[in-house]
Coordinates of C-alpha atoms and ligand atoms in Angstrom, one line a residue:
M965 CA 26.7 -105.2 63.1
A966 CA 28.6 -108.3 61.8
D967 CA 28.9 -111.2 64.1
A968 CA 32.2 -112.7 65.3
A969 CA 32.1 -115.7 63.0
T970 CA 31.5 -113.5 59.9
L971 CA 34.3 -111.2 60.9
A972 CA 36.7 -114.0 61.6
S973 CA 36.2 -115.5 58.2
A974 CA 36.7 -112.1 56.6
I975 CA 40.0 -111.8 58.6
R976 CA 41.0 -115.3 57.6
A977 CA 40.4 -114.4 53.9
R978 CA 43.1 -111.7 54.3
A979 CA 45.4 -113.3 56.8
G980 CA 45.2 -117.1 56.0
D981 CA 43.5 -119.9 57.7
A982 CA 46.1 -121.0 60.2
P983 CA 44.7 -120.7 63.8
V984 CA 45.9 -117.9 66.0
R985 CA 47.5 -119.1 69.2
L986 CA 47.5 -115.9 71.2
G987 CA 46.0 -112.4 71.3
L988 CA 47.8 -109.3 72.4
I989 CA 46.2 -105.9 73.2
L990 CA 48.6 -103.0 73.1
G991 CA 48.3 -100.0 75.4
S992 CA 49.1 -96.3 75.1
G993 CA 52.4 -95.7 73.4
L994 CA 53.0 -99.4 72.8
G995 CA 51.4 -99.7 69.4
H996 CA 54.7 -100.0 67.5
L997 CA 55.2 -103.7 68.6
A998 CA 52.3 -104.6 66.1
H999 CA 54.5 -103.6 63.2
A1000 CA 56.9 -106.4 64.0
V1001 CA 54.2 -108.9 63.2
D1002 CA 55.1 -110.7 60.0
G1003 CA 51.6 -110.8 58.4
V1004 CA 48.7 -108.5 57.5
A1005 CA 47.4 -105.3 59.2
I1006 CA 43.7 -104.9 58.9
P1007 CA 42.3 -101.4 59.9
Y1008 CA 39.5 -101.6 62.5
A1009 CA 37.5 -99.4 60.0
D1010 CA 37.3 -102.6 57.7
L1011 CA 35.9 -104.7 60.6
P1012 CA 32.2 -103.5 61.2
G1013 CA 31.6 -103.3 65.0
F1014 CA 35.2 -102.9 65.9
P1015 CA 35.7 -99.8 68.0
H1016 CA 36.4 -96.4 66.6
V1017 CA 39.5 -95.7 68.7
G1018 CA 39.9 -91.9 69.2
V1019 CA 42.9 -91.8 71.7
S1020 CA 46.1 -90.4 70.3
G1021 CA 49.1 -92.7 70.6
H1022 CA 47.1 -95.8 69.6
N1023 CA 47.3 -97.8 66.4
P1024 CA 43.7 -98.9 65.3
N1025 CA 44.7 -102.0 63.3
L1026 CA 44.4 -105.8 63.9
H1027 CA 47.8 -107.4 63.0
V1028 CA 47.6 -111.1 62.2
G1029 CA 50.7 -113.2 61.5
L1030 CA 53.8 -114.5 63.1
L1031 CA 55.8 -113.0 66.0
E1032 CA 58.8 -115.0 67.1
G1033 CA 57.3 -117.9 65.1
V1034 CA 54.0 -118.0 67.0
R1035 CA 50.8 -117.1 65.2
V1036 CA 49.3 -114.1 66.9
A1037 CA 46.6 -111.5 66.6
V1038 CA 47.7 -108.1 67.9
F1039 CA 45.2 -105.4 68.6
G1040 CA 47.1 -102.1 68.1
A1041 CA 44.5 -100.3 70.2
R1042 CA 41.6 -100.8 72.5
E1043 CA 38.6 -98.7 73.1
H1044 CA 38.5 -97.4 76.7
Y1045 CA 35.4 -97.0 78.8
Y1046 CA 36.0 -93.3 79.0
E1047 CA 35.7 -92.8 75.2
S1048 CA 32.0 -93.6 74.9
G1049 CA 30.9 -95.0 78.3
N1050 CA 30.7 -98.5 77.0
P1051 CA 32.5 -101.1 79.2
R1052 CA 31.6 -103.8 76.6
A1053 CA 33.5 -102.1 73.7
M1054 CA 36.1 -104.9 73.4
L1055 CA 33.6 -107.8 73.6
L1056 CA 33.3 -108.2 69.8
P1057 CA 37.0 -108.0 69.2
L1058 CA 37.7 -110.7 71.8
Q1059 CA 34.8 -112.9 70.5
V1060 CA 36.6 -112.6 67.0
L1061 CA 40.0 -113.5 68.7
R1062 CA 38.4 -116.7 70.1
E1063 CA 36.9 -117.5 66.7
L1064 CA 40.3 -117.2 65.1
G1065 CA 41.4 -120.0 67.5
A1066 CA 43.2 -118.2 70.3
G1067 CA 43.0 -119.6 73.8
E1068 CA 45.2 -117.0 75.5
L1069 CA 45.3 -113.2 75.8
I1070 CA 48.0 -110.9 77.0
L1071 CA 47.0 -107.3 77.8
T1072 CA 49.3 -104.4 78.1
N1073 CA 48.7 -100.9 79.3
A1074 CA 50.3 -97.6 80.6
A1075 CA 49.8 -97.1 84.3
G1076 CA 50.8 -95.0 87.2
S1077 CA 52.7 -96.7 90.0
M1078 CA 51.8 -96.6 93.7
R1079 CA 54.9 -98.5 94.7
P1080 CA 57.8 -96.1 95.4
E1081 CA 60.4 -98.7 94.3
V1082 CA 58.7 -99.4 90.9
G1083 CA 59.2 -96.2 88.9
P1084 CA 58.7 -94.8 85.4
G1085 CA 60.2 -97.0 82.8
E1086 CA 59.7 -100.2 84.8
V1087 CA 57.1 -102.9 84.0
M1088 CA 54.7 -104.6 86.4
L1089 CA 52.9 -108.0 86.0
L1090 CA 49.3 -107.8 87.3
S1091 CA 48.8 -110.5 90.0
D1092 CA 45.2 -109.4 90.5
H1093 CA 43.0 -106.2 90.1
I1094 CA 40.6 -104.1 92.0
N1095 CA 37.6 -102.9 89.9
Y1096 CA 37.3 -99.6 91.5
S1097 CA 35.0 -98.2 88.7
G1098 CA 32.0 -100.2 89.9
L1099 CA 31.3 -100.9 86.2
N1100 CA 31.0 -104.4 84.7
P1101 CA 31.1 -105.3 81.0
L1102 CA 28.8 -108.3 81.7
I1103 CA 25.9 -106.3 83.0
G1104 CA 23.0 -107.2 80.7
E1105 CA 24.2 -110.6 79.7
K1106 CA 21.3 -112.9 79.9
T1107 CA 22.6 -116.4 80.9
D1108 CA 24.2 -117.7 84.0
A1109 CA 27.6 -117.6 82.2
R1110 CA 27.6 -114.0 83.4
F1111 CA 28.6 -115.2 86.9
V1112 CA 32.2 -115.5 86.1
P1113 CA 34.6 -116.5 88.9
M1114 CA 37.4 -114.1 89.2
T1115 CA 39.7 -116.1 91.5
D1116 CA 42.9 -116.6 89.5
A1117 CA 41.5 -114.4 86.8
H1118 CA 45.1 -113.4 86.0
D1119 CA 46.2 -116.9 84.9
P1120 CA 48.9 -118.4 87.2
G1121 CA 50.3 -120.4 84.3
L1122 CA 50.7 -117.4 82.0
R1123 CA 52.2 -115.4 84.8
A1124 CA 54.7 -118.0 85.6
G1125 CA 55.7 -118.1 81.9
L1126 CA 56.0 -114.3 81.7
K1127 CA 58.1 -114.2 84.9
A1128 CA 60.3 -116.9 83.7
A1129 CA 60.8 -115.0 80.4
A1130 CA 61.7 -111.8 82.2
A1131 CA 64.2 -113.7 84.4
R1132 CA 65.9 -115.2 81.2
Q1133 CA 66.2 -111.7 79.9
G1134 CA 67.7 -110.5 83.2
L1135 CA 64.7 -108.1 83.7
P1136 CA 62.9 -107.4 87.0
L1137 CA 59.2 -108.1 86.7
P1138 CA 57.5 -107.3 90.0
E1139 CA 53.9 -108.3 90.5
G1140 CA 51.2 -106.0 91.7
V1141 CA 47.5 -105.2 92.0
Y1142 CA 46.1 -102.9 89.3
C1143 CA 43.2 -100.5 90.1
W1144 CA 40.8 -99.6 87.3
Y1145 CA 39.8 -96.0 87.7
S1146 CA 37.4 -94.9 84.9
G1147 CA 39.3 -91.8 83.7
P1148 CA 39.5 -89.7 81.6
S1149 CA 40.5 -87.3 84.4
F1150 CA 43.5 -88.7 86.4
E1151 CA 43.2 -89.4 90.0
T1152 CA 43.5 -87.0 92.9
P1153 CA 46.3 -87.5 95.5
A1154 CA 43.5 -88.3 98.1
E1155 CA 42.2 -91.0 95.7
I1156 CA 45.7 -92.5 95.4
R1157 CA 46.2 -92.5 99.1
M1158 CA 42.9 -94.4 99.4
L1159 CA 43.9 -96.8 96.6
K1160 CA 47.1 -97.6 98.3
L1161 CA 45.3 -98.4 101.6
L1162 CA 43.0 -100.7 99.6
G1163 CA 46.1 -102.7 98.4
G1164 CA 46.6 -101.2 95.0
D1165 CA 50.1 -101.1 93.4
A1166 CA 49.3 -99.6 90.0
V1167 CA 46.5 -97.4 88.6
G1168 CA 45.1 -97.0 85.1
M1169 CA 42.0 -96.6 82.9
S1170 CA 41.8 -99.9 81.1
T1171 CA 42.4 -103.6 81.2
V1172 CA 39.9 -104.7 83.9
P1173 CA 37.0 -104.8 81.5
E1174 CA 39.0 -106.9 79.1
V1175 CA 40.1 -109.3 81.8
I1176 CA 36.5 -109.9 82.7
L1177 CA 35.4 -110.3 79.2
A1178 CA 38.2 -112.7 78.4
R1179 CA 37.3 -114.9 81.4
F1180 CA 33.6 -114.8 80.3
L1181 CA 34.8 -116.0 76.9
G1182 CA 37.1 -118.8 78.4
L1183 CA 40.3 -117.2 77.3
K1184 CA 43.3 -117.4 79.7
V1185 CA 44.5 -113.9 80.4
A1186 CA 47.5 -112.1 81.9
A1187 CA 48.4 -108.3 81.8
I1188 CA 51.5 -106.3 82.1
S1189 CA 51.7 -102.5 82.9
T1190 CA 54.4 -100.2 81.7
I1191 CA 54.8 -97.6 84.4
T1192 CA 54.8 -94.1 82.9
N1193 CA 54.6 -92.1 86.1
M1194 CA 54.3 -92.1 89.9
A1195 CA 50.6 -91.9 90.8
A1196 CA 49.2 -88.5 91.7
G1197 CA 50.7 -86.9 94.8
M1198 CA 53.7 -89.3 94.9
S1199 CA 56.2 -87.1 93.0
D1200 CA 56.6 -83.6 91.6
E1201 CA 56.2 -84.6 87.9
R1202 CA 53.1 -83.3 86.2
I1203 CA 50.8 -86.1 85.1
S1204 CA 49.4 -85.8 81.6
H1205 CA 48.5 -87.8 78.6
E1206 CA 51.4 -86.2 76.7
H1207 CA 53.7 -87.4 79.6
T1208 CA 52.2 -90.9 79.3
K1209 CA 52.9 -91.1 75.5
A1210 CA 56.4 -89.7 76.1
M1211 CA 57.3 -92.1 78.8
A1212 CA 55.6 -95.3 77.5
P1213 CA 58.5 -96.2 75.1
L1214 CA 60.9 -96.5 78.1
G1215 CA 59.0 -99.4 79.4
A1216 CA 58.0 -100.6 76.0
A1217 CA 61.5 -101.8 75.2
K1218 CA 61.5 -104.0 78.3
L1219 CA 58.0 -105.2 77.6
E1220 CA 58.9 -106.2 74.1
R1221 CA 61.9 -108.2 75.3
I1222 CA 59.8 -110.1 77.8
L1223 CA 57.0 -110.7 75.3
R1224 CA 59.3 -111.9 72.5
E1225 CA 61.1 -114.2 75.0
F1226 CA 57.8 -115.6 76.2
L1227 CA 56.6 -116.2 72.6
R1228 CA 59.9 -118.1 71.8
S1229 CA 59.2 -120.3 74.8
L1230 CA 55.7 -121.0 73.6
R1231 CA 57.1 -122.0 70.1
Q1232 CA 59.5 -124.3 71.9
G1233 CA 56.7 -125.8 73.9
A1234 CA 58.4 -124.8 77.2
Ligands
LIG2303 N1 46.5 -92.9 86.3 C1 45.6 -93.5 85.4 N2 46.0 -93.8 84.3 C2 47.3 -93.7 83.9 C3 48.2 -93.2 84.7 C4 47.8 -92.7 86.0 O1 48.6 -92.2 86.8 N3 49.4 -93.2 84.1 C5 49.2 -93.8 82.8 N4 47.8 -94.1 82.7

């Protein structure tokens, strides 16, 4: 397997040497935003050690270039824990992101809502998370760097910037606590009742391992969920992956407006 420095120089050879400012990982049904990047798209298959993403509705390319004038690296897809049982699958891609110069990472995902007033098509900024899976991508790390503090893991500065961007766009951006449930089966209604008692607002099958890995690597990180459904037992709709893919574009349009506005503010140094 290639190391991160080798992969980063291979990427620079195709995408140019200018440092990347920010990374973006796109969730289910959100992959199209990557095509707005003015730059190059490098298939994960060309990057040894990058995940073989096998989930439909994802775009397994790394797009490096300009979005709203900011140099970004957009991961069109992530590997989920449920694909191969590896919570560290995104470690190498995030090491590469850091090698490319990025200091900040924004994660997106599709999630179920446990808050009745935040329904399908809405977006939710993660204020914090509950790692309900019990898994940790840093298990096996050998140095004391593995003892990563997780207070303010969801970076207050990035969150303030995203909230301000949403407000300028006239879009509500409620904050909530995301629960990582391993998947790939969805939750039972009883599990959702439990997660609500524990303080959860949204539930999904991703994001938490990448938040932990990002903090381990010293990247500032924030995450936004697009709500595709009410969590199990909270409405009569049938929860399915097809439904997730069909509903993601509703929130994706709002998410794109918020992210573009946020990037414009970065470019202007706001
Ligand atoms: N649960 C878990 N993951 C999800 C959901 C859900 O309800 N909706 C979209 N991804």
